[in-house]
């Protein structure tokens, strides 16, 4: 299972990279704006910086919603670094653009996926990754994890190579549940990833080991 961090915050990216378990980064226009990165020039510069910080795939999202615009922006993004994965919205034009990039051997990530049908189309178009947004489904009282299970079944039925990238992961249990369901990748905030480390019995056990060591020395 791959771990991506879902942020444009350089400090958090560095911290996750230093942990030694990071396989890539996903961003989106909202995450860029959250870090105050605005304007095409600055966004491009930020993508380059992220690529220099990590080993692995870096998803960079197009803003265009028409085929020609997506192709133009996607080609510009892909030219920045071989680590770049062109992130495309789940629209009719996005599927066409996905097929275009897949045929050219450029990696793609179909984003804003909320149904099994959308995920099936993404795989047919040769997407490298498909991003079902589980947290946002949970937000509207729908079972986000159920969608991961559905996509897993469909992809396994036909041996589709598209990787299921569980996105909009909000907390640590989402990561565990996605792992149980066979998601290929999770992308989430650093806090959710670091939550995997914690167990009170680990802390209690370590405190006791250290105290006992001190007694004997
Ligand atoms: O990976 C997609 C993600 O950035 C969306 O997360 O929490 O805004 O639904 P969220």
Short mmCIF file of C-alpha atoms in Angstrom, two decimals, residues 11-209:
data_model
loop_
_atom_site.label_atom_id
_atom_site.label_comp_id
_atom_site.label_asym_id
_atom_site.label_seq_id
_atom_site.Cartn_x
_atom_site.Cartn_y
_atom_site.Cartn_z
CA UNK A 11 7.02 21.54 6.25
CA UNK A 12 4.51 18.72 6.50
CA UNK A 13 5.78 17.19 3.26
CA UNK A 14 9.35 17.30 4.64
CA UNK A 15 8.22 15.72 7.90
CA UNK A 16 6.42 12.88 6.12
CA UNK A 17 9.39 12.33 3.82
CA UNK A 18 11.72 12.19 6.84
CA UNK A 19 9.56 9.46 8.35
CA UNK A 20 10.70 7.28 5.44
CA UNK A 21 7.27 5.93 4.51
CA UNK A 22 6.15 8.52 1.94
CA UNK A 23 5.41 7.42 -1.62
CA UNK A 24 4.12 10.69 -3.03
CA UNK A 25 2.12 13.88 -2.68
CA UNK A 26 -1.31 14.97 -3.84
CA UNK A 27 -2.40 18.58 -4.07
CA UNK A 28 -5.37 20.45 -5.41
CA UNK A 29 -6.20 24.12 -6.01
CA UNK A 30 -7.82 24.41 -2.55
CA UNK A 31 -4.73 23.01 -0.82
CA UNK A 32 -2.52 25.43 -2.78
CA UNK A 33 -4.74 28.38 -1.83
CA UNK A 34 -4.63 27.27 1.82
CA UNK A 35 -0.84 27.75 1.75
CA UNK A 36 -1.24 31.14 0.07
CA UNK A 37 0.17 29.86 -3.24
CA UNK A 38 -1.69 31.73 -5.97
CA UNK A 39 -1.03 32.58 -9.62
CA UNK A 40 0.22 30.16 -12.26
CA UNK A 41 3.88 31.15 -11.85
CA UNK A 42 3.92 30.51 -8.10
CA UNK A 43 1.93 27.30 -8.39
CA UNK A 44 4.37 25.91 -10.99
CA UNK A 45 7.31 26.93 -8.79
CA UNK A 46 5.68 25.19 -5.82
CA UNK A 47 5.21 21.95 -7.77
CA UNK A 48 8.90 22.00 -8.68
CA UNK A 49 9.85 22.50 -5.02
CA UNK A 50 7.61 19.60 -3.95
CA UNK A 51 9.19 17.33 -6.59
CA UNK A 52 12.64 18.21 -5.21
CA UNK A 53 11.54 17.34 -1.66
CA UNK A 54 10.09 13.89 -2.28
CA UNK A 55 10.82 10.68 -4.09
CA UNK A 56 7.62 9.57 -5.77
CA UNK A 57 4.57 10.78 -7.61
CA UNK A 58 3.31 14.36 -7.26
CA UNK A 59 -0.24 14.98 -8.47
CA UNK A 60 -0.68 18.40 -10.09
CA UNK A 61 -4.20 19.44 -11.04
CA UNK A 62 -5.32 21.16 -14.24
CA UNK A 63 -7.72 24.07 -13.93
CA UNK A 64 -9.19 23.88 -17.45
CA UNK A 65 -12.47 22.07 -17.93
CA UNK A 66 -12.31 21.66 -21.73
CA UNK A 67 -10.28 18.96 -23.52
CA UNK A 68 -7.87 21.31 -25.32
CA UNK A 69 -7.24 23.31 -22.16
CA UNK A 70 -6.65 20.19 -20.07
CA UNK A 71 -4.22 18.82 -22.66
CA UNK A 72 -2.30 22.11 -22.81
CA UNK A 73 -2.10 22.51 -19.04
CA UNK A 74 -1.42 18.82 -18.45
CA UNK A 75 1.45 18.79 -20.94
CA UNK A 76 2.97 21.87 -19.28
CA UNK A 77 2.68 20.23 -15.85
CA UNK A 78 4.06 16.88 -17.04
CA UNK A 79 7.05 18.66 -18.59
CA UNK A 80 8.06 20.05 -15.18
CA UNK A 81 9.32 16.74 -13.80
CA UNK A 82 8.82 13.01 -14.53
CA UNK A 83 7.35 12.72 -11.00
CA UNK A 84 4.31 14.79 -12.02
CA UNK A 85 0.98 12.98 -12.34
CA UNK A 86 -1.61 15.01 -14.25
CA UNK A 87 -4.71 15.33 -12.11
CA UNK A 88 -7.91 15.62 -14.13
CA UNK A 89 -11.51 16.25 -13.02
CA UNK A 90 -14.07 13.50 -13.53
CA UNK A 91 -15.87 15.10 -16.46
CA UNK A 92 -16.55 13.92 -20.02
CA UNK A 93 -13.69 16.14 -21.19
CA UNK A 94 -11.54 14.84 -18.33
CA UNK A 95 -12.02 11.26 -19.49
CA UNK A 96 -11.03 12.22 -23.03
CA UNK A 97 -7.94 13.97 -21.68
CA UNK A 98 -7.14 10.94 -19.50
CA UNK A 99 -7.17 8.68 -22.56
CA UNK A 100 -4.99 11.19 -24.42
CA UNK A 101 -2.37 11.22 -21.66
CA UNK A 102 -2.53 7.45 -21.07
CA UNK A 103 -1.84 6.84 -24.76
CA UNK A 104 1.20 9.11 -24.46
CA UNK A 105 2.49 7.30 -21.37
CA UNK A 106 1.87 10.31 -19.09
CA UNK A 107 0.61 9.41 -15.61
CA UNK A 108 -2.89 10.56 -14.65
CA UNK A 109 -5.04 10.83 -11.55
CA UNK A 110 -8.80 11.11 -12.09
CA UNK A 111 -10.12 13.22 -9.23
CA UNK A 112 -13.51 14.08 -7.73
CA UNK A 113 -14.71 10.49 -8.11
CA UNK A 114 -17.87 9.67 -6.15
CA UNK A 115 -19.29 6.58 -7.87
CA UNK A 116 -18.27 3.14 -9.10
CA UNK A 117 -19.39 4.10 -12.62
CA UNK A 118 -17.00 7.03 -12.69
CA UNK A 119 -14.20 4.78 -11.47
CA UNK A 120 -14.99 2.22 -14.19
CA UNK A 121 -14.73 4.89 -16.88
CA UNK A 122 -11.45 6.17 -15.42
CA UNK A 123 -9.98 2.66 -15.64
CA UNK A 124 -11.26 2.24 -19.20
CA UNK A 125 -9.50 5.51 -20.10
CA UNK A 126 -6.27 4.08 -18.70
CA UNK A 127 -5.96 6.29 -15.61
CA UNK A 128 -2.90 5.58 -13.48
CA UNK A 129 -4.85 6.49 -10.33
CA UNK A 130 -8.51 6.98 -9.53
CA UNK A 131 -9.35 9.18 -6.53
CA UNK A 132 -12.61 8.35 -4.74
CA UNK A 133 -13.28 11.05 -2.10
CA UNK A 134 -14.38 9.02 0.89
CA UNK A 135 -14.59 11.82 3.47
CA UNK A 136 -16.87 13.93 1.31
CA UNK A 137 -19.21 10.97 0.82
CA UNK A 138 -19.26 10.46 4.59
CA UNK A 139 -20.09 14.18 4.90
CA UNK A 140 -23.38 13.62 3.07
CA UNK A 141 -24.24 10.50 5.11
CA UNK A 142 -23.13 8.08 2.39
CA UNK A 143 -20.65 5.29 3.06
CA UNK A 144 -17.37 6.41 1.50
CA UNK A 145 -15.65 3.13 2.35
CA UNK A 146 -18.35 1.16 0.52
CA UNK A 147 -17.25 2.91 -2.65
CA UNK A 148 -13.68 1.69 -2.14
CA UNK A 149 -14.98 -1.88 -1.81
CA UNK A 150 -17.09 -1.55 -4.96
CA UNK A 151 -14.21 -0.20 -7.03
CA UNK A 152 -11.85 -2.90 -5.71
CA UNK A 153 -14.31 -5.59 -6.81
CA UNK A 154 -14.80 -4.09 -10.27
CA UNK A 155 -11.09 -3.58 -10.90
CA UNK A 156 -10.28 -7.10 -9.70
CA UNK A 157 -13.04 -8.62 -11.87
CA UNK A 158 -11.34 -7.28 -14.99
CA UNK A 159 -7.76 -6.96 -13.80
CA UNK A 160 -7.72 -3.21 -14.41
CA UNK A 161 -4.31 -1.80 -13.53
CA UNK A 162 -5.61 1.61 -12.40
CA UNK A 163 -4.63 2.11 -8.75
CA UNK A 164 -7.33 3.00 -6.23
CA UNK A 165 -6.11 6.14 -4.47
CA UNK A 166 -8.42 6.68 -1.51
CA UNK A 167 -8.70 10.46 -1.15
CA UNK A 168 -10.43 12.86 1.20
CA UNK A 169 -9.10 10.66 3.98
CA UNK A 170 -9.82 12.51 7.19
CA UNK A 171 -8.54 10.33 10.03
CA UNK A 172 -6.45 7.33 10.98
CA UNK A 173 -9.30 4.79 10.95
CA UNK A 174 -10.00 5.71 7.32
CA UNK A 175 -6.45 4.54 6.55
CA UNK A 176 -6.90 1.23 8.38
CA UNK A 177 -10.26 0.60 6.72
CA UNK A 178 -8.87 1.42 3.27
CA UNK A 179 -6.00 -1.01 3.89
CA UNK A 180 -8.48 -3.74 4.86
CA UNK A 181 -10.49 -3.11 1.70
CA UNK A 182 -7.44 -3.28 -0.54
CA UNK A 183 -7.05 0.34 -1.64
CA UNK A 184 -3.70 0.63 -3.43
CA UNK A 185 -2.93 4.10 -2.08
CA UNK A 186 -4.24 6.45 0.58
CA UNK A 187 -3.69 10.17 0.54
CA UNK A 188 -4.33 12.04 3.74
CA UNK A 189 -3.16 14.71 6.15
CA UNK A 190 0.02 14.16 8.17
CA UNK A 191 -2.04 13.97 11.36
CA UNK A 192 -4.01 10.95 10.06
CA UNK A 193 -0.81 9.19 8.98
CA UNK A 194 0.97 9.88 12.26
CA UNK A 195 -2.08 8.62 14.12
CA UNK A 196 -1.05 5.12 13.02
CA UNK A 197 1.90 5.40 15.40
CA UNK A 198 -0.05 5.92 18.56
CA UNK A 199 -1.13 3.42 21.15
CA UNK A 200 -1.40 4.18 24.88
CA UNK A 201 0.02 0.74 25.77
CA UNK A 202 3.15 1.56 23.76
CA UNK A 203 3.62 4.74 25.79
CA UNK A 204 2.91 2.98 29.11
CA UNK A 205 5.18 0.06 28.18
CA UNK A 206 8.05 2.32 27.17
CA UNK A 207 7.73 4.41 30.33
CA UNK A 208 7.98 1.20 32.38
CA UNK A 209 10.97 -0.13 30.43
#
